[in-house]
């Protein structure tokens, strides 16, 4: 059954608009006696048309253009004469599908010979799933496997980023709703003098070794929340009673920290898959390069380049923005924990009866909190740098400056609050250490200003 349409004084733009919407339908045009009218009939084609029929192959041109199959030169190697029949049954030229799939965005092409020479890593941030121009069925031709796989990965990345954004938004609202004054009052009220507390030097050395090992760890993950809760006494020599009271008083902050840690751990699945593939290929290429008679001058760099080439895609980075924002939340929580630990240290130091072992334990704990802030702020800075997020780099750099400044301030106050006065040599050493830290901070601020 055909549908006839008539419209007086049909404009050319309207005609081409209707024609573009019906580009997959063969048109039969007839001109009536009146010059101001235009008649045309639309006849729907069958769902599947084999090449043996007098079917038409649609080609992506400036205008909708029909090319009969018998006019195609089957002996030619030109892409506009080679056809591909998709799984949906529609047939198109290779040149048309290359344009639809934007093949030049995922492969490098020689400008002289127009031959494909290798995969391209300068891909857009998100690749849409290509579909058939007629029925929008996903293109399943093996020629475009790299495009379809990349689009599936990008869709997965977008889903992960959306979930991270939703979860971090709820966590941030919970952080804003924390009653800091009540937590501070509970912590201060329970900071009591423990005259019976003592610790052995070997235990202090062992815990200091664990703290340094954690801070020097190269893993691109934040400090676990258990360090400030369940494993608190493993890394710090606090009195057991003080540690239990600290956990109970700061429970709202530690719960939010744990939620953020779990959210950030969810991104490891797809990133770990990429890193595992890259590592396996790197070891294989490095072994081949070293055993070859014409070994390259720098085998490690060559093996890494070839491994990335064989992986065929860039590492996932769509969720990097939310990972950095999650680390910011943990930094704010630890700055609050550090301020509470400083209050406890100040209260214990101001009491007439003092246990220096207890005071030193709280001092080491406070310094450790700020050291973890510097470590994780550095991780966030590296992530922001890898994704070229300049605003996040700036804000993360300010977090690094803030953590170092708080640590330096606490160093000075802790030295000044000691029961015995500082000697001349101790004062000089303290002054030199502070000047060194402040000089480094001024250098960091200057580099941040220049970079931004």
Tab-separated table of C-alpha atoms in Angstrom:
chain	number	residue	atom	x	y	z
A	1	UNK	CA	0.000	0.000	0.000
A	2	UNK	CA	1.325	3.406	-0.903
A	3	UNK	CA	0.841	6.737	0.781
A	4	UNK	CA	0.257	9.795	-1.403
A	5	UNK	CA	0.966	13.269	-0.136
A	6	UNK	CA	0.099	16.560	-1.802
A	7	UNK	CA	1.005	20.029	-0.631
A	8	UNK	CA	0.684	23.253	-2.587
A	9	UNK	CA	3.882	25.188	-3.038
A	10	UNK	CA	6.083	22.603	-1.333
A	11	UNK	CA	9.460	24.144	-0.570
A	12	UNK	CA	12.701	22.481	-1.521
A	13	UNK	CA	13.843	22.376	2.108
A	14	UNK	CA	10.674	20.575	3.167
A	15	UNK	CA	11.066	18.075	0.336
A	16	UNK	CA	14.656	17.268	1.319
A	17	UNK	CA	13.638	17.028	4.988
A	18	UNK	CA	11.023	14.389	4.172
A	19	UNK	CA	13.444	12.709	1.815
A	20	UNK	CA	16.172	12.552	4.495
A	21	UNK	CA	13.766	10.943	6.971
A	22	UNK	CA	12.796	8.356	4.374
A	23	UNK	CA	16.278	7.810	2.945
A	24	UNK	CA	15.949	4.035	3.204
A	25	UNK	CA	12.721	4.006	1.114
A	26	UNK	CA	12.601	3.975	-2.705
A	27	UNK	CA	10.749	7.008	-4.015
A	28	UNK	CA	8.452	7.311	-6.997
A	29	UNK	CA	8.010	10.923	-8.072
A	30	UNK	CA	5.201	12.160	-10.311
A	31	UNK	CA	4.472	15.708	-11.400
A	32	UNK	CA	0.827	16.784	-11.667
A	33	UNK	CA	-0.425	19.310	-14.137
A	34	UNK	CA	-0.189	22.108	-11.610
A	35	UNK	CA	3.393	23.431	-11.336
A	36	UNK	CA	2.821	24.592	-7.772
A	37	UNK	CA	2.197	21.092	-6.452
A	38	UNK	CA	4.450	18.085	-5.857
A	39	UNK	CA	3.319	14.493	-5.686
A	40	UNK	CA	5.444	11.656	-4.386
A	41	UNK	CA	4.750	8.132	-3.249
A	42	UNK	CA	6.568	6.263	-0.452
A	43	UNK	CA	6.699	2.495	-0.751
A	44	UNK	CA	8.214	0.588	2.200
A	45	UNK	CA	10.917	-1.940	1.219
A	46	UNK	CA	11.178	-5.491	2.557
A	47	UNK	CA	13.077	-5.972	5.810
A	48	UNK	CA	15.880	-7.947	4.110
A	49	UNK	CA	16.998	-7.452	0.553
A	50	UNK	CA	19.676	-9.743	-0.909
A	51	UNK	CA	22.229	-8.327	-3.279
A	52	UNK	CA	20.796	-10.317	-6.182
A	53	UNK	CA	17.661	-8.174	-6.232
A	54	UNK	CA	17.483	-4.748	-7.770
A	55	UNK	CA	18.064	-3.265	-4.377
A	56	UNK	CA	19.733	-0.002	-3.696
A	57	UNK	CA	22.709	0.711	-1.487
A	58	UNK	CA	22.594	3.911	0.462
A	59	UNK	CA	25.797	5.922	0.491
A	60	UNK	CA	26.626	8.753	2.878
A	61	UNK	CA	27.001	11.738	0.591
A	62	UNK	CA	26.161	15.454	0.812
A	63	UNK	CA	22.745	14.449	-0.532
A	64	UNK	CA	20.825	11.219	-0.085
A	65	UNK	CA	22.053	9.241	-3.063
A	66	UNK	CA	20.972	5.855	-4.469
A	67	UNK	CA	23.400	3.589	-6.277
A	68	UNK	CA	22.079	0.443	-7.972
A	69	UNK	CA	24.020	-2.698	-7.209
A	70	UNK	CA	24.702	-3.403	-10.872
A	71	UNK	CA	26.542	-0.077	-11.114
A	72	UNK	CA	29.120	-1.117	-8.499
A	73	UNK	CA	32.481	-2.203	-9.866
A	74	UNK	CA	33.107	-5.511	-8.109
A	75	UNK	CA	36.638	-5.699	-9.526
A	76	UNK	CA	37.610	-2.342	-7.986
A	77	UNK	CA	39.455	-2.045	-4.678
A	78	UNK	CA	37.903	1.308	-3.916
A	79	UNK	CA	35.977	1.388	-0.670
A	80	UNK	CA	32.969	2.962	-2.361
A	81	UNK	CA	32.592	-0.204	-4.479
A	82	UNK	CA	33.001	-2.798	-1.703
A	83	UNK	CA	29.881	-3.657	0.293
A	84	UNK	CA	29.271	-5.135	3.733
A	85	UNK	CA	25.995	-6.793	4.736
A	86	UNK	CA	25.312	-6.261	8.425
A	87	UNK	CA	23.634	-8.715	10.740
A	88	UNK	CA	20.371	-6.842	10.383
A	89	UNK	CA	20.343	-7.573	6.631
A	90	UNK	CA	21.045	-4.069	5.344
A	91	UNK	CA	23.932	-3.567	2.942
A	92	UNK	CA	26.210	-0.551	2.716
A	93	UNK	CA	29.492	0.350	1.133
A	94	UNK	CA	32.657	0.162	3.233
A	95	UNK	CA	33.219	3.889	2.737
A	96	UNK	CA	29.784	4.608	4.234
A	97	UNK	CA	30.321	2.400	7.297
A	98	UNK	CA	33.823	3.788	7.826
A	99	UNK	CA	32.309	7.255	7.968
A	100	UNK	CA	29.498	6.201	10.319
A	101	UNK	CA	31.893	4.421	12.702
A	102	UNK	CA	34.405	7.303	12.515
A	103	UNK	CA	37.212	4.859	11.835
A	104	UNK	CA	39.754	7.662	11.485
A	105	UNK	CA	39.294	8.410	15.182
A	106	UNK	CA	40.545	5.008	16.322
A	107	UNK	CA	43.163	4.265	13.648
A	108	UNK	CA	46.026	6.252	12.210
A	109	UNK	CA	46.056	6.773	8.463
A	110	UNK	CA	48.850	7.619	6.073
A	111	UNK	CA	48.063	10.945	4.401
A	112	UNK	CA	49.799	9.941	1.151
A	113	UNK	CA	48.755	6.330	0.592
A	114	UNK	CA	45.539	6.566	2.677
A	115	UNK	CA	46.398	3.207	4.214
A	116	UNK	CA	45.727	2.331	7.850
A	117	UNK	CA	49.060	2.177	9.689
A	118	UNK	CA	48.075	1.478	13.309
A	119	UNK	CA	45.714	2.186	16.197
A	120	UNK	CA	45.322	5.690	17.527
A	121	UNK	CA	45.320	6.499	21.247
A	122	UNK	CA	44.057	10.072	20.904
A	123	UNK	CA	40.451	8.963	21.130
A	124	UNK	CA	37.538	11.121	22.312
A	125	UNK	CA	36.399	10.847	25.903
A	126	UNK	CA	33.233	8.989	24.951
A	127	UNK	CA	32.536	6.893	21.834
A	128	UNK	CA	28.904	6.273	20.926
A	129	UNK	CA	27.834	2.810	19.846
A	130	UNK	CA	27.589	2.869	16.015
A	131	UNK	CA	24.371	1.579	14.507
A	132	UNK	CA	22.846	0.761	11.162
A	133	UNK	CA	21.613	3.960	9.450
A	134	UNK	CA	18.369	2.238	8.489
A	135	UNK	CA	17.242	0.323	11.585
A	136	UNK	CA	19.817	1.507	14.188
A	137	UNK	CA	20.817	-2.077	14.959
A	138	UNK	CA	24.344	-2.182	16.431
A	139	UNK	CA	26.988	-2.666	13.760
A	140	UNK	CA	28.540	-6.114	14.203
A	141	UNK	CA	31.020	-6.262	11.310
A	142	UNK	CA	34.464	-7.444	12.405
A	143	UNK	CA	36.075	-4.514	10.609
A	144	UNK	CA	34.644	-2.206	13.279
A	145	UNK	CA	35.326	-4.422	16.295
A	146	UNK	CA	37.704	-1.899	17.840
A	147	UNK	CA	35.048	0.819	17.626
A	148	UNK	CA	32.249	-1.295	19.112
A	149	UNK	CA	34.436	-2.626	21.929
A	150	UNK	CA	35.597	0.879	22.749
A	151	UNK	CA	31.992	2.105	22.836
A	152	UNK	CA	31.043	-0.722	25.205
A	153	UNK	CA	33.945	0.162	27.506
A	154	UNK	CA	32.965	3.824	27.430
A	155	UNK	CA	29.399	2.920	28.306
A	156	UNK	CA	30.668	0.895	31.254
A	157	UNK	CA	32.860	3.831	32.301
A	158	UNK	CA	29.923	6.224	32.144
A	159	UNK	CA	27.809	3.913	34.296
A	160	UNK	CA	30.587	3.654	36.873
A	161	UNK	CA	31.123	7.422	36.892
A	162	UNK	CA	27.380	8.024	37.331
A	163	UNK	CA	27.223	5.614	40.246
A	164	UNK	CA	30.289	7.195	41.864
A	165	UNK	CA	28.792	10.670	41.511
A	166	UNK	CA	25.531	9.589	43.153
A	167	UNK	CA	27.255	7.821	46.035
A	168	UNK	CA	29.717	10.631	46.709
A	169	UNK	CA	26.901	13.165	46.682
A	170	UNK	CA	25.098	11.309	49.472
A	171	UNK	CA	28.344	10.885	51.442
A	172	UNK	CA	29.123	14.587	51.094
A	173	UNK	CA	25.681	15.454	52.461
A	174	UNK	CA	26.354	13.161	55.432
A	175	UNK	CA	29.704	14.903	56.008
A	176	UNK	CA	28.054	18.313	56.009
A	177	UNK	CA	25.521	17.093	58.571
A	178	UNK	CA	28.092	15.961	61.157
A	179	UNK	CA	27.866	17.719	64.524
A	180	UNK	CA	31.533	18.599	65.055
A	181	UNK	CA	30.975	20.442	68.330
A	182	UNK	CA	29.467	17.409	70.080
A	183	UNK	CA	32.284	15.177	68.823
A	184	UNK	CA	34.881	17.650	70.076
A	185	UNK	CA	33.234	17.864	73.501
A	186	UNK	CA	33.166	14.059	73.810
A	187	UNK	CA	36.827	13.737	72.832
A	188	UNK	CA	37.991	16.469	75.219
A	189	UNK	CA	35.922	15.105	78.108
A	190	UNK	CA	37.543	11.676	77.790
A	191	UNK	CA	41.133	12.880	77.466
A	192	UNK	CA	42.257	12.003	80.979
A	193	UNK	CA	45.654	11.559	82.561
A	194	UNK	CA	46.854	7.916	82.557
A	195	UNK	CA	49.664	7.705	85.122
A	196	UNK	CA	49.966	3.923	84.789
A	197	UNK	CA	50.613	4.017	81.018
A	198	UNK	CA	54.078	2.975	79.848
A	199	UNK	CA	55.474	1.595	76.620
A	200	UNK	CA	58.649	-0.214	75.710
A	201	UNK	CA	61.123	1.280	73.206
A	202	UNK	CA	60.995	-1.783	70.946
A	203	UNK	CA	57.222	-1.400	70.604
A	204	UNK	CA	57.665	2.257	69.679
A	205	UNK	CA	60.249	1.317	67.048
A	206	UNK	CA	58.041	-1.440	65.602
A	207	UNK	CA	55.011	0.846	65.268
A	208	UNK	CA	57.116	3.602	63.763
A	209	UNK	CA	58.378	1.115	61.161
A	210	UNK	CA	54.792	0.153	60.278
A	211	UNK	CA	53.802	3.811	59.923
A	212	UNK	CA	56.738	4.567	57.650
A	213	UNK	CA	56.005	1.476	55.545
A	214	UNK	CA	52.405	2.573	55.082
A	215	UNK	CA	53.370	6.127	54.177
A	216	UNK	CA	55.993	4.996	51.657
A	217	UNK	CA	53.687	2.502	49.944
A	218	UNK	CA	53.468	3.184	46.188
A	219	UNK	CA	49.949	1.754	45.846
A	220	UNK	CA	47.555	4.246	44.261
A	221	UNK	CA	44.930	3.801	46.989
A	222	UNK	CA	44.172	5.905	50.024
A	223	UNK	CA	45.046	4.948	53.592
A	224	UNK	CA	42.423	2.434	54.804
A	225	UNK	CA	39.911	3.561	57.390
A	226	UNK	CA	40.940	0.694	59.698
A	227	UNK	CA	44.195	2.531	60.415
A	228	UNK	CA	42.211	5.061	62.475
A	229	UNK	CA	39.735	2.550	63.931
A	230	UNK	CA	40.207	-1.223	64.150
A	231	UNK	CA	43.984	-1.204	63.569
A	232	UNK	CA	44.613	1.972	65.561
A	233	UNK	CA	46.783	0.281	68.186
A	234	UNK	CA	48.746	-1.580	65.535
A	235	UNK	CA	50.195	1.646	64.127
A	236	UNK	CA	50.126	3.839	67.249
A	237	UNK	CA	51.200	3.390	70.858
A	238	UNK	CA	48.152	5.021	72.444
A	239	UNK	CA	46.772	3.798	75.775
A	240	UNK	CA	44.132	1.145	75.140
A	241	UNK	CA	41.506	3.091	77.068
A	242	UNK	CA	42.217	6.252	75.059
A	243	UNK	CA	42.048	4.303	71.792
A	244	UNK	CA	38.628	2.816	72.620
A	245	UNK	CA	37.244	6.177	73.662
A	246	UNK	CA	38.652	7.769	70.508
A	247	UNK	CA	36.878	5.182	68.346
A	248	UNK	CA	33.557	5.758	70.093
A	249	UNK	CA	33.770	9.557	70.016
A	250	UNK	CA	34.863	9.849	66.383
A	251	UNK	CA	32.589	7.082	65.101
A	252	UNK	CA	30.481	9.411	62.844
A	253	UNK	CA	33.626	10.660	61.088
A	254	UNK	CA	35.166	7.208	60.755
A	255	UNK	CA	31.951	5.761	59.301
A	256	UNK	CA	31.929	8.387	56.554
A	257	UNK	CA	35.614	7.707	55.890
A	258	UNK	CA	34.881	3.989	55.557
A	259	UNK	CA	32.024	4.667	53.130
A	260	UNK	CA	34.281	6.745	50.904
A	261	UNK	CA	36.972	4.038	51.005
A	262	UNK	CA	34.483	1.408	49.848
A	263	UNK	CA	33.213	3.673	47.071
A	264	UNK	CA	36.726	4.330	45.778
A	265	UNK	CA	37.583	0.629	45.889
A	266	UNK	CA	34.824	-0.135	43.362
A	267	UNK	CA	36.866	1.446	40.556
A	268	UNK	CA	39.614	-1.144	40.903
A	269	UNK	CA	37.818	-3.847	38.884
A	270	UNK	CA	38.103	-2.349	35.386
A	271	UNK	CA	41.384	-0.577	36.102
A	272	UNK	CA	42.900	-3.784	37.469
A	273	UNK	CA	41.878	-5.607	34.282
A	274	UNK	CA	43.689	-3.025	32.172
A	275	UNK	CA	46.791	-3.052	34.374
A	276	UNK	CA	46.893	-6.865	34.407
A	277	UNK	CA	46.713	-7.042	30.612
A	278	UNK	CA	49.369	-4.362	30.277
A	279	UNK	CA	51.652	-6.124	32.761
A	280	UNK	CA	51.399	-9.496	31.013
A	281	UNK	CA	52.079	-7.996	27.603
A	282	UNK	CA	54.947	-5.909	28.998
A	283	UNK	CA	56.698	-8.970	30.439
A	284	UNK	CA	56.235	-10.871	27.181
A	285	UNK	CA	57.582	-8.021	25.056
A	286	UNK	CA	60.477	-7.402	27.417
A	287	UNK	CA	61.493	-11.063	27.255
A	288	UNK	CA	61.313	-11.023	23.462
A	289	UNK	CA	63.311	-7.799	23.262
A	290	UNK	CA	66.105	-9.008	25.555
A	291	UNK	CA	66.427	-12.395	23.841
A	292	UNK	CA	66.460	-10.926	20.355
A	293	UNK	CA	69.743	-10.549	18.492
A	294	UNK	CA	68.924	-6.931	17.576
A	295	UNK	CA	67.808	-5.862	21.019
A	296	UNK	CA	66.686	-2.195	21.268
A	297	UNK	CA	68.786	0.308	23.169
A	298	UNK	CA	66.111	0.792	25.832
A	299	UNK	CA	64.244	-2.537	26.084
A	300	UNK	CA	61.950	-1.452	28.941
A	301	UNK	CA	60.659	1.590	27.084
A	302	UNK	CA	60.262	-0.442	23.896
A	303	UNK	CA	58.383	-3.224	25.728
A	304	UNK	CA	56.043	-0.724	27.386
A	305	UNK	CA	55.296	0.956	24.060
A	306	UNK	CA	54.536	-2.352	22.351
A	307	UNK	CA	52.403	-3.522	25.287
A	308	UNK	CA	50.263	-0.395	25.129
A	309	UNK	CA	49.975	-0.832	21.381
A	310	UNK	CA	48.739	-4.401	21.766
A	311	UNK	CA	46.288	-3.528	24.527
A	312	UNK	CA	44.727	-1.244	21.957
A	313	UNK	CA	43.075	1.275	24.274
A	314	UNK	CA	43.886	3.921	26.803
A	315	UNK	CA	43.357	3.351	30.557
A	316	UNK	CA	39.956	4.171	31.961
A	317	UNK	CA	39.741	7.743	33.220
A	318	UNK	CA	36.052	8.730	33.111
A	319	UNK	CA	35.710	8.240	36.866
A	320	UNK	CA	38.986	9.971	37.776
A	321	UNK	CA	37.214	13.223	38.619
A	322	UNK	CA	35.047	11.553	41.244
A	323	UNK	CA	37.972	9.613	42.675
A	324	UNK	CA	39.797	12.888	43.315
A	325	UNK	CA	36.678	14.397	44.884
A	326	UNK	CA	36.356	11.320	47.120
A	327	UNK	CA	39.949	11.754	48.289
A	328	UNK	CA	39.141	15.393	49.092
A	329	UNK	CA	36.378	14.225	51.452
A	330	UNK	CA	38.789	11.887	53.262
A	331	UNK	CA	41.291	14.744	53.590
A	332	UNK	CA	38.671	16.964	55.206
A	333	UNK	CA	37.791	14.144	57.613
A	334	UNK	CA	41.436	13.631	58.558
A	335	UNK	CA	41.995	17.334	59.043
A	336	UNK	CA	39.101	17.221	61.511
A	337	UNK	CA	40.618	14.159	63.214
A	338	UNK	CA	43.992	15.905	63.379
A	339	UNK	CA	42.422	18.970	65.002
A	340	UNK	CA	40.772	16.717	67.618
A	341	UNK	CA	44.058	14.914	68.321
A	342	UNK	CA	45.767	18.291	68.739
A	343	UNK	CA	43.142	19.300	71.311
A	344	UNK	CA	43.783	16.094	73.260
A	345	UNK	CA	47.538	16.686	73.128
A	346	UNK	CA	47.123	20.276	74.302
A	347	UNK	CA	44.840	19.251	77.175
A	348	UNK	CA	47.191	16.536	78.400
A	349	UNK	CA	50.183	18.885	78.164
A	350	UNK	CA	48.456	21.593	80.196
A	351	UNK	CA	47.543	19.363	83.150
A	352	UNK	CA	49.652	19.651	86.328
A	353	UNK	CA	50.165	15.888	86.443
A	354	UNK	CA	51.673	14.734	83.190
A	355	UNK	CA	52.647	11.389	81.735
A	356	UNK	CA	55.149	12.186	78.997
A	357	UNK	CA	54.770	8.726	77.416
A	358	UNK	CA	51.039	9.317	76.953
A	359	UNK	CA	51.628	12.818	75.586
A	360	UNK	CA	54.279	11.590	73.135
A	361	UNK	CA	51.954	8.830	71.937
A	362	UNK	CA	49.257	11.395	71.082
A	363	UNK	CA	51.882	13.586	69.433
A	364	UNK	CA	53.035	10.748	67.166
A	365	UNK	CA	49.397	9.946	66.342
A	366	UNK	CA	48.677	13.555	65.363
A	367	UNK	CA	51.751	13.744	63.153
A	368	UNK	CA	50.801	10.443	61.527
A	369	UNK	CA	47.326	11.767	60.636
A	370	UNK	CA	48.790	14.784	58.826
A	371	UNK	CA	51.394	12.599	57.110
A	372	UNK	CA	48.623	10.430	55.659
A	373	UNK	CA	46.977	13.607	54.366
A	374	UNK	CA	50.146	14.552	52.490
A	375	UNK	CA	50.469	11.044	51.055
A	376	UNK	CA	46.894	10.785	49.757
A	377	UNK	CA	46.878	14.374	48.504
A	378	UNK	CA	49.861	13.397	46.382
A	379	UNK	CA	47.882	10.459	44.963
A	380	UNK	CA	44.996	12.776	44.087
A	381	UNK	CA	47.434	15.206	42.446
A	382	UNK	CA	48.882	12.423	40.266
A	383	UNK	CA	45.403	11.337	39.165
A	384	UNK	CA	44.430	14.917	38.326
A	385	UNK	CA	47.683	15.394	36.410
A	386	UNK	CA	47.188	12.217	34.372
A	387	UNK	CA	43.747	13.411	33.252
A	388	UNK	CA	44.897	17.041	32.746
A	389	UNK	CA	42.293	18.329	35.212
A	390	UNK	CA	43.980	21.664	35.971
A	391	UNK	CA	41.386	22.900	38.450
A	392	UNK	CA	41.616	19.687	40.452
A	393	UNK	CA	45.408	19.923	40.361
A	394	UNK	CA	45.214	23.404	41.864
A	395	UNK	CA	42.799	22.445	44.636
A	396	UNK	CA	44.735	19.277	45.438
A	397	UNK	CA	47.976	21.263	45.622
A	398	UNK	CA	46.328	23.502	48.186
A	399	UNK	CA	45.467	20.355	50.154
A	400	UNK	CA	49.130	19.346	50.137
A	401	UNK	CA	50.132	22.807	51.358
A	402	UNK	CA	47.477	22.672	54.063
A	403	UNK	CA	48.619	19.278	55.393
A	404	UNK	CA	52.297	20.280	55.493
A	405	UNK	CA	51.434	23.583	57.178
A	406	UNK	CA	49.370	21.877	59.891
A	407	UNK	CA	52.114	19.338	60.498
A	408	UNK	CA	54.706	22.114	60.801
A	409	UNK	CA	52.498	24.141	63.151
A	410	UNK	CA	51.956	21.118	65.387
A	411	UNK	CA	55.694	20.428	65.412
A	412	UNK	CA	56.383	23.878	66.818
A	413	UNK	CA	53.571	23.803	69.403
A	414	UNK	CA	54.547	20.311	70.592
A	415	UNK	CA	58.157	21.378	71.085
A	416	UNK	CA	57.134	24.505	72.961
A	417	UNK	CA	54.694	22.654	75.236
A	418	UNK	CA	57.275	20.258	76.600
A	419	UNK	CA	57.865	20.378	80.325
A	420	UNK	CA	61.577	21.023	80.027
A	421	UNK	CA	62.719	24.121	78.173
A	422	UNK	CA	64.423	23.767	74.818
A	423	UNK	CA	68.173	24.167	74.808
A	424	UNK	CA	70.050	26.441	72.472
A	425	UNK	CA	70.985	23.680	70.053
A	426	UNK	CA	67.431	22.281	70.053
A	427	UNK	CA	66.031	25.711	69.248
A	428	UNK	CA	68.443	26.115	66.342
A	429	UNK	CA	67.564	22.670	64.968
A	430	UNK	CA	63.854	23.419	65.279
A	431	UNK	CA	64.261	26.744	63.540
A	432	UNK	CA	66.196	25.144	60.679
A	433	UNK	CA	63.562	22.427	60.236
A	434	UNK	CA	60.745	24.972	60.177
A	435	UNK	CA	62.605	27.185	57.703
A	436	UNK	CA	63.231	24.193	55.462
A	437	UNK	CA	59.556	23.240	55.478
A	438	UNK	CA	58.358	26.794	54.907
A	439	UNK	CA	60.875	27.266	52.106
A	440	UNK	CA	59.575	24.131	50.428
A	441	UNK	CA	56.030	25.400	50.880
A	442	UNK	CA	56.864	28.755	49.266
A	443	UNK	CA	58.395	26.881	46.337
A	444	UNK	CA	55.290	24.734	45.995
A	445	UNK	CA	52.998	27.762	46.088
A	446	UNK	CA	55.081	29.470	43.411
A	447	UNK	CA	54.947	26.433	41.130
A	448	UNK	CA	51.190	26.150	41.670
A	449	UNK	CA	50.714	29.807	40.727
A	450	UNK	CA	52.835	29.428	37.579
A	451	UNK	CA	51.110	26.204	36.522
A	452	UNK	CA	47.634	27.642	36.897
